[in-house]
Amino acid sequence: MTQQGAGHQHIVKAFSEELEHLAGDVATMGGLAESMVSDAVEAVVKRDGRLAEDVVERDKQVDTYHRDLERQIIRLLALRQPMATDLRSCIAALKISSDLERVGDLAKSIARRVRVLNRSEPVALTKSVERMARLVQSQLHEVLDAYATGEIERAVGVWERDDEVDEHYNSLFRELITYMMEDPKMIGAAAHLLFVAKNLERMGDHATNIAEDIHYVVTGKELTAERPRGPRPEAPE
Amino acid sequence: MTQQGAGHQHIVKAFSEELEHLAGDVATMGGLAESMVSDAVEAVVKRDGRLAEDVVERDKQVDTYHRDLERQIIRLLALRQPMATDLRSCIAALKISSDLERVGDLAKSIARRVRVLNRSEPVALTKSVERMARLVQSQLHEVLDAYATGEIERAVGVWERDDEVDEHYNSLFRELITYMMEDPKMIGAAAHLLFVAKNLERMGDHATNIAEDIHYVVTGKELTAERPRGPRPEAPE
């Protein structure tokens, strides 16, 4: 930045406003993605095809936010050429927006299964899915709060609790396989519920990614190195 | 950039070298991810637990590339403050590196299932998975070539062929459900193969994302708006 004095002050003020605007958009996008997750799961539990369609429709808004944020950030990088914390904030917003876009996709994918699920009898394990969904929703909510407030301990808390999400997924996987074996005519529906559970587990991973990004913005250091991570539970036995 | 004359020339040359270095690292990372995909599928088909472990191990290298690229790019953005095409190249490299990191994760997730799959009889549909994998591998290879050469038509070709990947996935999903119903003792193994197929389908999506990024770098325009996309096949019926 070459401007000095009053001009410089003006530019600095406008830039911090732009960064706030960026963070505001990320927060709004996060709220949208959160509402998609809770409604998608409600649509599964209540067999509500209408609500499911609404979730699918809402994903377009999330995608629009994602594209707009990307454009805003690239423009900011080009025009403002931010350094240090400001640069980290821009890059983190870019990454968090990608994570939220994926959360929206995963919620849409859950909602898309409602129509198929409604064609068969209700799967008995829907309640377990609901419990897992509540945990994932609280993780998402907590990490978005941590982003808004910059409270690093809350971000780290989300990161640490991802193991609980994985445990839920692993036990649900086993339960669904047993259920399929006991009642082969329910295999199709249970397979769709298997993917619903997997999608929720992936959302948990995205909440974890966001926690890492917050840690990086605030401290300038990466969180990944601190916790020796066990094998991911993607191949439960 | 405020430098002039010889100093300016020097900076410009060094920057284009840095961008080339960046692209080289993305290409190497892509090659690694590609090899993980083909070896993970080979490990499933040949029931080769050793090869599977090797794939899991190799994912650490991909993750290291991802982290290094991110650091390199943030450093470049901070120090060089690139504009226009150069800025787009940096942002695209950041995004492509994320996509390749996910491809590596998905290959690792496939490899992790080999141990469980080897405990049951072979699933008859492994050949269909292999066919789908070949298509996905060719998509990845083609899009990485398009990235290296900047050939936009090849990137668009990859983007258009994603439908074929989706069709493979949908028919495989149906076949696996039928297979489970006919032979309930194979349900566990077939469920793992269902996730293998899903992971391959996701890799296809990442190849498509990379194609979009290449299009954006070369033309400055987004590819997404051009093709009205049908519903994603995540809830096959």
Coordinates of C-alpha atoms in Angstrom, one line a residue:
Chain A
M1 CA 0.0 0.0 0.0
T2 CA 1.6 3.3 -1.0
Q3 CA -1.0 5.8 0.2
Q4 CA -0.1 7.8 3.3
G5 CA -1.9 9.9 5.9
A6 CA -5.7 10.4 5.6
G7 CA -5.9 8.5 2.3
H8 CA -4.1 5.6 3.9
Q9 CA -6.5 5.6 6.9
H10 CA -9.4 5.6 4.6
I11 CA -8.2 2.6 2.7
V12 CA -7.4 0.7 5.9
K13 CA -10.9 1.4 7.2
A14 CA -12.6 0.3 4.0
F15 CA -10.5 -2.9 4.0
S16 CA -11.4 -3.9 7.5
E17 CA -15.0 -3.3 6.5
E18 CA -14.6 -5.5 3.5
L19 CA -13.1 -8.3 5.7
E20 CA -16.1 -7.9 8.1
H21 CA -18.4 -8.1 5.2
L22 CA -16.7 -11.3 4.1
A23 CA -17.0 -12.9 7.5
G24 CA -20.6 -11.9 7.6
D25 CA -21.3 -13.6 4.3
V26 CA -19.5 -16.7 5.5
A27 CA -21.6 -16.7 8.7
T28 CA -24.9 -16.3 6.6
M29 CA -23.8 -19.1 4.3
G30 CA -23.0 -21.2 7.4
G31 CA -26.5 -20.5 8.8
L32 CA -28.0 -21.6 5.5
A33 CA -26.0 -24.8 5.4
E34 CA -26.9 -25.5 9.1
S35 CA -30.7 -25.1 8.3
M36 CA -30.3 -27.5 5.3
V37 CA -28.7 -30.2 7.6
S38 CA -31.4 -30.0 10.2
D39 CA -34.2 -29.9 7.7
A40 CA -32.8 -32.7 5.6
V41 CA -32.6 -35.0 8.7
E42 CA -36.1 -33.9 9.7
A43 CA -37.3 -34.8 6.2
V44 CA -35.8 -38.3 6.6
V45 CA -37.3 -38.8 10.1
K46 CA -40.8 -37.4 9.3
R47 CA -40.8 -38.9 5.8
D48 CA -41.5 -35.3 4.5
G49 CA -41.0 -35.2 0.8
R50 CA -42.0 -31.5 0.6
L51 CA -39.4 -30.4 3.1
A52 CA -36.8 -32.6 1.3
E53 CA -37.5 -30.8 -2.0
D54 CA -37.2 -27.5 -0.2
V55 CA -33.7 -28.5 1.0
V56 CA -32.6 -29.5 -2.5
E57 CA -33.8 -26.1 -3.7
R58 CA -32.0 -24.2 -1.0
D59 CA -28.7 -25.7 -2.0
K60 CA -28.6 -23.3 -5.0
Q61 CA -28.5 -20.4 -2.6
V62 CA -25.5 -22.0 -0.8
D63 CA -23.8 -22.4 -4.2
T64 CA -24.4 -18.8 -5.0
Y65 CA -22.8 -17.7 -1.8
H66 CA -19.9 -19.9 -2.5
R67 CA -19.3 -18.4 -5.9
D68 CA -19.8 -14.8 -4.7
L69 CA -17.4 -15.3 -1.8
E70 CA -14.8 -16.7 -4.1
R71 CA -15.2 -13.7 -6.4
Q72 CA -15.1 -11.3 -3.5
I73 CA -12.0 -12.9 -2.1
I74 CA -10.1 -13.0 -5.4
R75 CA -11.0 -9.3 -5.9
L76 CA -9.8 -8.5 -2.4
L77 CA -6.5 -10.3 -2.9
A78 CA -6.0 -8.5 -6.2
L79 CA -6.9 -5.0 -5.1
R80 CA -5.8 -5.0 -1.5
Q81 CA -2.9 -7.4 -1.5
P82 CA -3.3 -8.2 2.2
M83 CA -0.5 -9.4 4.4
A84 CA -0.2 -11.6 7.5
T85 CA -3.5 -11.9 9.5
D86 CA -5.5 -10.3 6.8
L87 CA -4.2 -12.6 4.1
R88 CA -4.8 -15.6 6.4
S89 CA -8.4 -14.4 7.0
C90 CA -9.0 -14.2 3.2
I91 CA -7.6 -17.7 2.6
A92 CA -9.5 -19.2 5.5
A93 CA -12.7 -17.6 4.3
L94 CA -12.1 -19.2 0.9
K95 CA -11.5 -22.6 2.5
I96 CA -14.4 -22.4 4.9
S97 CA -16.7 -21.4 2.1
S98 CA -15.7 -24.5 0.2
D99 CA -16.3 -26.7 3.3
L100 CA -19.8 -25.1 3.7
E101 CA -20.5 -25.7 0.1
R102 CA -19.8 -29.4 0.6
V103 CA -22.0 -29.5 3.7
G104 CA -24.8 -28.1 1.6
D105 CA -24.1 -30.7 -1.0
L106 CA -24.2 -33.5 1.6
A107 CA -27.5 -32.2 3.1
K108 CA -28.9 -32.1 -0.5
S109 CA -27.7 -35.7 -1.0
I110 CA -29.5 -36.7 2.2
A111 CA -32.7 -34.9 1.1
R112 CA -32.6 -36.6 -2.3
R113 CA -32.8 -40.0 -0.6
V114 CA -36.1 -39.1 1.1
R115 CA -38.2 -39.9 -1.9
V116 CA -36.7 -43.4 -2.3
L117 CA -36.9 -44.0 1.5
N118 CA -40.6 -43.1 1.5
R119 CA -41.3 -45.9 -0.9
S120 CA -40.4 -48.6 1.6
E121 CA -41.4 -49.2 5.2
P122 CA -39.7 -47.0 7.7
V123 CA -36.2 -48.2 8.7
A124 CA -36.1 -48.9 12.4
L125 CA -32.8 -47.2 12.8
T126 CA -33.9 -43.7 11.8
K127 CA -33.8 -42.7 15.5
S128 CA -30.0 -43.5 15.7
V129 CA -29.5 -41.4 12.6
E130 CA -31.3 -38.6 14.2
R131 CA -29.1 -38.8 17.3
M132 CA -26.0 -38.7 15.2
A133 CA -27.4 -35.8 13.2
R134 CA -27.9 -33.8 16.4
L135 CA -24.3 -34.2 17.3
V136 CA -23.1 -33.1 13.9
Q137 CA -25.4 -30.1 13.9
S138 CA -24.1 -29.0 17.3
Q139 CA -20.5 -29.4 15.9
L140 CA -21.4 -27.2 12.9
H141 CA -23.1 -24.6 15.1
E142 CA -20.3 -24.5 17.6
V143 CA -17.6 -24.1 14.9
L144 CA -19.5 -21.3 13.2
D145 CA -19.9 -19.5 16.6
A146 CA -16.1 -20.0 17.1
Y147 CA -15.6 -18.4 13.7
A148 CA -17.8 -15.5 14.5
T149 CA -16.2 -14.8 17.9
G150 CA -12.7 -16.0 17.1
E151 CA -12.8 -18.2 20.3
I152 CA -10.0 -20.6 19.6
E153 CA -10.8 -23.0 22.5
R154 CA -14.3 -23.6 21.1
A155 CA -12.8 -24.4 17.7
V156 CA -10.3 -26.8 19.3
G157 CA -13.2 -28.4 21.2
V158 CA -15.0 -29.1 17.9
W159 CA -11.9 -30.6 16.5
E160 CA -11.5 -32.9 19.5
R161 CA -15.1 -34.0 19.5
D162 CA -14.9 -35.3 16.0
D163 CA -14.0 -38.7 17.4
E164 CA -17.5 -38.9 18.9
V165 CA -19.0 -38.4 15.5
D166 CA -16.9 -41.2 14.1
E167 CA -17.9 -43.5 16.9
H168 CA -21.6 -42.8 16.1
Y169 CA -21.0 -43.6 12.5
N170 CA -19.1 -46.8 13.2
S171 CA -21.8 -48.2 15.5
L172 CA -24.6 -47.1 13.0
F173 CA -22.7 -48.8 10.2
R174 CA -22.7 -52.1 12.2
E175 CA -26.4 -51.7 13.2
L176 CA -27.5 -51.1 9.6
I177 CA -25.6 -54.2 8.3
T178 CA -27.2 -56.4 11.0
Y179 CA -30.6 -54.9 10.1
M180 CA -30.1 -55.7 6.4
M181 CA -29.2 -59.3 7.2
E182 CA -32.2 -59.7 9.4
D183 CA -34.6 -58.2 7.0
P184 CA -33.4 -58.5 3.4
K185 CA -36.4 -56.7 1.9
M186 CA -35.2 -53.6 3.7
I187 CA -31.7 -53.7 2.1
G188 CA -32.3 -51.0 -0.4
A189 CA -33.7 -48.5 2.2
A190 CA -31.0 -49.4 4.7
A191 CA -28.3 -48.8 2.0
H192 CA -29.6 -45.3 1.5
L193 CA -29.6 -44.8 5.3
L194 CA -26.0 -46.0 5.3
F195 CA -25.1 -43.1 2.9
V196 CA -27.1 -40.7 5.1
A197 CA -24.9 -41.7 8.0
K198 CA -21.8 -41.4 5.9
N199 CA -22.8 -37.9 4.8
L200 CA -23.3 -36.9 8.4
E201 CA -19.8 -38.3 9.2
R202 CA -18.4 -36.2 6.3
M203 CA -20.1 -33.1 7.6
G204 CA -18.3 -33.7 10.9
D205 CA -15.0 -33.7 9.0
H206 CA -15.9 -30.4 7.4
A207 CA -16.6 -28.9 10.8
T208 CA -13.2 -30.2 11.8
N209 CA -11.6 -28.6 8.7
I210 CA -13.3 -25.3 9.7
A211 CA -11.9 -25.6 13.2
E212 CA -8.4 -26.0 11.7
D213 CA -8.9 -22.9 9.6
I214 CA -10.0 -20.8 12.6
H215 CA -6.9 -22.0 14.5
Y216 CA -4.7 -21.0 11.6
V217 CA -6.2 -17.5 11.2
V218 CA -5.9 -16.7 14.9
T219 CA -2.6 -18.3 15.7
G220 CA -0.8 -18.5 12.3
K221 CA -0.1 -22.2 13.2
E222 CA -1.6 -25.4 12.0
L223 CA -3.7 -27.5 14.3
T224 CA -3.2 -30.8 12.5
A225 CA 0.2 -31.4 14.0
E226 CA -0.9 -31.3 17.6
R227 CA -3.1 -34.4 17.8
P228 CA -1.8 -37.7 16.6
R229 CA -4.8 -38.9 14.7
G230 CA -6.0 -42.5 14.8
P231 CA -7.1 -44.3 11.6
R232 CA -10.1 -42.7 10.1
P233 CA -13.2 -44.9 10.6
E234 CA -14.0 -45.1 6.9
A235 CA -13.6 -48.9 6.9
P236 CA -15.4 -50.0 10.0
E237 CA -15.2 -53.7 10.8
Chain B
M1 CA 5.3 -4.1 -8.1
T2 CA 7.4 -0.9 -7.8
Q3 CA 10.8 -2.2 -9.1
Q4 CA 11.9 -0.9 -12.5
G5 CA 14.4 -1.9 -15.2
A6 CA 16.8 -4.8 -14.6
G7 CA 15.5 -5.3 -11.1
H8 CA 12.0 -5.5 -12.3
Q9 CA 12.9 -8.0 -15.1
H10 CA 14.6 -10.2 -12.5
I11 CA 11.6 -10.2 -10.2
V12 CA 9.3 -11.1 -13.1
K13 CA 11.5 -13.9 -14.2
A14 CA 11.8 -15.3 -10.7
F15 CA 8.0 -15.1 -10.3
S16 CA 7.2 -17.0 -13.5
E17 CA 9.7 -19.6 -12.3
E18 CA 7.9 -19.9 -9.0
L19 CA 4.6 -20.3 -10.8
E20 CA 6.2 -23.1 -12.9
H21 CA 7.5 -24.7 -9.8
L22 CA 4.0 -24.6 -8.3
A23 CA 2.5 -26.2 -11.3
G24 CA 5.2 -28.8 -11.2
D25 CA 4.4 -29.7 -7.6
V26 CA 0.7 -29.9 -8.5
A27 CA 1.5 -32.3 -11.3
T28 CA 3.7 -34.4 -9.1
M29 CA 1.0 -34.5 -6.4
G30 CA -1.5 -35.5 -9.2
G31 CA 0.7 -38.3 -10.3
L32 CA 0.9 -39.6 -6.7
A33 CA -2.9 -39.4 -6.3
E34 CA -3.3 -41.2 -9.6
S35 CA -1.0 -44.0 -8.6
M36 CA -2.9 -44.4 -5.3
V37 CA -6.2 -44.7 -7.1
S38 CA -5.0 -47.4 -9.5
D39 CA -3.2 -49.3 -6.7
A40 CA -6.1 -49.1 -4.3
V41 CA -8.4 -50.6 -6.9
E42 CA -5.8 -53.3 -7.8
A43 CA -5.6 -54.1 -4.1
V44 CA -9.3 -54.6 -4.0
V45 CA -9.4 -56.8 -7.2
K46 CA -6.4 -58.9 -6.3
R47 CA -7.2 -59.0 -2.6
D48 CA -3.7 -57.7 -1.9
G49 CA -3.5 -56.5 1.7
R50 CA 0.2 -55.5 1.3
L51 CA -0.5 -53.2 -1.6
A52 CA -3.5 -51.7 0.3
E53 CA -1.2 -50.8 3.3
D54 CA 1.2 -49.2 0.9
V55 CA -1.5 -47.0 -0.5
V56 CA -2.6 -45.9 3.0
E57 CA 1.0 -45.1 3.7
R58 CA 1.4 -43.1 0.5
D59 CA -1.4 -40.8 1.5
K60 CA 0.9 -39.0 3.9
Q61 CA 3.0 -37.9 1.0
V62 CA -0.1 -36.4 -0.7
D63 CA -1.0 -34.6 2.5
T64 CA 2.5 -33.2 2.8
Y65 CA 2.3 -31.9 -0.8
H66 CA -1.0 -30.4 0.0
R67 CA 0.3 -28.5 3.1
D68 CA 3.5 -27.5 1.3
L69 CA 1.6 -26.2 -1.7
E70 CA -0.8 -24.2 0.5
R71 CA 2.2 -22.6 2.3
Q72 CA 4.0 -21.9 -1.0
I73 CA 0.8 -20.3 -2.5
I74 CA 0.1 -18.1 0.6
R75 CA 3.8 -17.0 0.6
L76 CA 3.5 -16.2 -3.2
L77 CA 0.3 -14.2 -2.6
A78 CA 1.9 -12.3 0.2
L79 CA 5.3 -11.5 -1.4
R80 CA 4.4 -11.3 -5.1
Q81 CA 0.8 -10.0 -4.9
P82 CA 0.0 -11.3 -8.3
M83 CA -2.7 -9.9 -10.6
A84 CA -5.1 -11.3 -13.3
T85 CA -3.9 -14.6 -14.8
D86 CA -1.1 -15.1 -12.2
L87 CA -3.6 -14.6 -9.3
R88 CA -6.0 -17.0 -11.0
S89 CA -3.2 -19.6 -11.4
C90 CA -2.4 -19.3 -7.7
I91 CA -6.0 -19.7 -6.6
A92 CA -6.5 -22.6 -9.0
A93 CA -3.4 -24.4 -7.8
L94 CA -4.8 -24.0 -4.2
K95 CA -8.1 -25.5 -5.2
I96 CA -6.6 -28.3 -7.4
S97 CA -4.3 -29.2 -4.5
S98 CA -7.4 -29.6 -2.3
D99 CA -9.1 -31.7 -4.8
L100 CA -6.1 -34.0 -5.2
E101 CA -5.8 -34.3 -1.4
R102 CA -9.4 -35.5 -1.3
V103 CA -8.7 -38.0 -4.2
G104 CA -5.8 -39.3 -2.1
D105 CA -8.2 -39.6 1.0
L106 CA -10.7 -41.5 -1.1
A107 CA -8.1 -43.9 -2.5
K108 CA -6.9 -44.5 1.1
S109 CA -10.5 -45.1 2.2
I110 CA -10.8 -47.7 -0.6
A111 CA -7.5 -49.3 0.4
R112 CA -8.6 -49.5 4.0
R113 CA -11.6 -51.6 3.0
V114 CA -9.3 -54.4 1.5
R115 CA -8.6 -56.0 4.9
V116 CA -12.3 -56.3 5.7
L117 CA -13.2 -57.4 2.1
N118 CA -10.5 -60.2 2.3
R119 CA -12.2 -61.7 5.3
S120 CA -15.3 -62.7 3.2
E121 CA -15.6 -64.6 -0.1
P122 CA -14.9 -62.4 -3.2
V123 CA -17.8 -60.2 -4.2
A124 CA -18.8 -61.2 -7.7
L125 CA -19.1 -57.5 -8.8
T126 CA -15.5 -56.6 -8.3
K127 CA -15.1 -56.6 -12.1
S128 CA -17.7 -53.9 -12.5
V129 CA -15.9 -51.8 -9.9
E130 CA -12.7 -52.3 -11.9
R131 CA -14.3 -51.0 -15.1
M132 CA -15.7 -48.0 -13.3
A133 CA -12.2 -47.4 -11.8
R134 CA -10.6 -47.4 -15.2
L135 CA -12.9 -44.7 -16.4
V136 CA -12.3 -42.6 -13.3
Q137 CA -8.5 -43.1 -13.7
S138 CA -8.6 -42.0 -17.3
Q139 CA -10.6 -38.9 -16.3
L140 CA -8.0 -38.0 -13.7
H141 CA -5.2 -38.6 -16.1
E142 CA -6.8 -36.5 -18.8
V143 CA -7.5 -33.6 -16.5
L144 CA -4.0 -33.6 -15.1
D145 CA -2.7 -33.6 -18.7
A146 CA -5.0 -30.7 -19.5
Y147 CA -3.6 -28.8 -16.5
A148 CA 0.0 -29.4 -17.6
T149 CA -0.7 -28.3 -21.2
G150 CA -3.4 -25.8 -20.6
E151 CA -5.5 -27.5 -23.3
I152 CA -9.0 -26.3 -22.5
E153 CA -10.9 -28.6 -24.8
R154 CA -9.5 -31.6 -22.9
A155 CA -10.6 -30.1 -19.6
V156 CA -14.1 -29.5 -21.0
G157 CA -14.1 -33.1 -22.3
V158 CA -13.4 -34.4 -18.8
W159 CA -16.2 -32.2 -17.5
E160 CA -18.7 -33.5 -20.0
R161 CA -17.8 -37.2 -19.5
D162 CA -18.6 -37.0 -15.8
D163 CA -22.1 -38.3 -16.7
E164 CA -20.6 -41.6 -17.8
V165 CA -19.0 -42.0 -14.4
D166 CA -22.3 -41.3 -12.7
E167 CA -24.1 -43.8 -14.9
H168 CA -21.5 -46.5 -14.0
Y169 CA -22.1 -45.6 -10.3
N170 CA -25.9 -45.8 -10.6
S171 CA -25.9 -49.2 -12.3
L172 CA -23.3 -50.6 -9.8
F173 CA -25.4 -49.4 -6.9
R174 CA -28.4 -51.3 -8.3
E175 CA -26.3 -54.4 -9.0
L176 CA -24.9 -54.4 -5.5
I177 CA -28.3 -54.1 -3.8
T178 CA -29.6 -57.0 -5.9
Y179 CA -26.5 -59.0 -5.0
M180 CA -27.1 -58.3 -1.3
M181 CA -30.7 -59.5 -1.5
E182 CA -29.8 -62.7 -3.3
D183 CA -27.0 -63.6 -0.9
P184 CA -27.5 -62.0 2.6
K185 CA -24.3 -63.4 4.0
M186 CA -22.4 -61.1 1.5
I187 CA -24.2 -57.9 2.8
G188 CA -21.2 -56.7 4.8
A189 CA -18.7 -57.1 2.0
A190 CA -21.1 -55.7 -0.6
A191 CA -21.7 -52.6 1.6
H192 CA -18.0 -51.9 1.6
L193 CA -17.9 -52.3 -2.1
L194 CA -20.8 -49.8 -2.3
F195 CA -18.6 -47.3 -0.6
V196 CA -15.7 -48.1 -2.9
A197 CA -18.0 -47.3 -5.9
K198 CA -19.2 -44.1 -4.1
N199 CA -15.6 -43.1 -3.6
L200 CA -14.8 -43.6 -7.2
E201 CA -17.8 -41.5 -8.2
R202 CA -16.6 -38.7 -5.9
M203 CA -13.1 -38.9 -7.5
G204 CA -14.9 -38.3 -10.8
D205 CA -16.5 -35.1 -9.3
H206 CA -13.0 -33.9 -8.2
A207 CA -11.7 -34.4 -11.7
T208 CA -14.7 -32.3 -12.9
N209 CA -13.8 -29.6 -10.3
I210 CA -10.2 -29.6 -11.6
A211 CA -11.5 -29.2 -15.1
E212 CA -13.5 -26.2 -14.0
D213 CA -10.4 -24.6 -12.4
I214 CA -8.4 -25.1 -15.6
H215 CA -11.2 -23.4 -17.6
Y216 CA -11.2 -20.5 -15.1
V217 CA -7.4 -20.0 -15.2
V218 CA -7.3 -20.0 -19.0
T219 CA -10.4 -18.1 -19.8
G220 CA -11.2 -16.1 -16.6
K221 CA -14.7 -17.4 -16.9
E222 CA -16.6 -20.1 -15.0
L223 CA -17.5 -23.3 -16.7
T224 CA -20.4 -24.2 -14.4
A225 CA -22.8 -21.8 -16.1
E226 CA -22.5 -23.5 -19.5
R227 CA -24.0 -26.9 -18.9
P228 CA -27.5 -27.2 -17.3
R229 CA -26.7 -30.0 -14.9
G230 CA -29.2 -32.8 -14.3
P231 CA -29.9 -34.0 -10.8
R232 CA -26.8 -35.6 -9.2
P233 CA -27.1 -39.4 -9.0
E234 CA -26.5 -39.5 -5.3
A235 CA -29.9 -41.1 -4.7
P236 CA -30.2 -43.7 -7.4
E237 CA -33.5 -45.5 -7.4

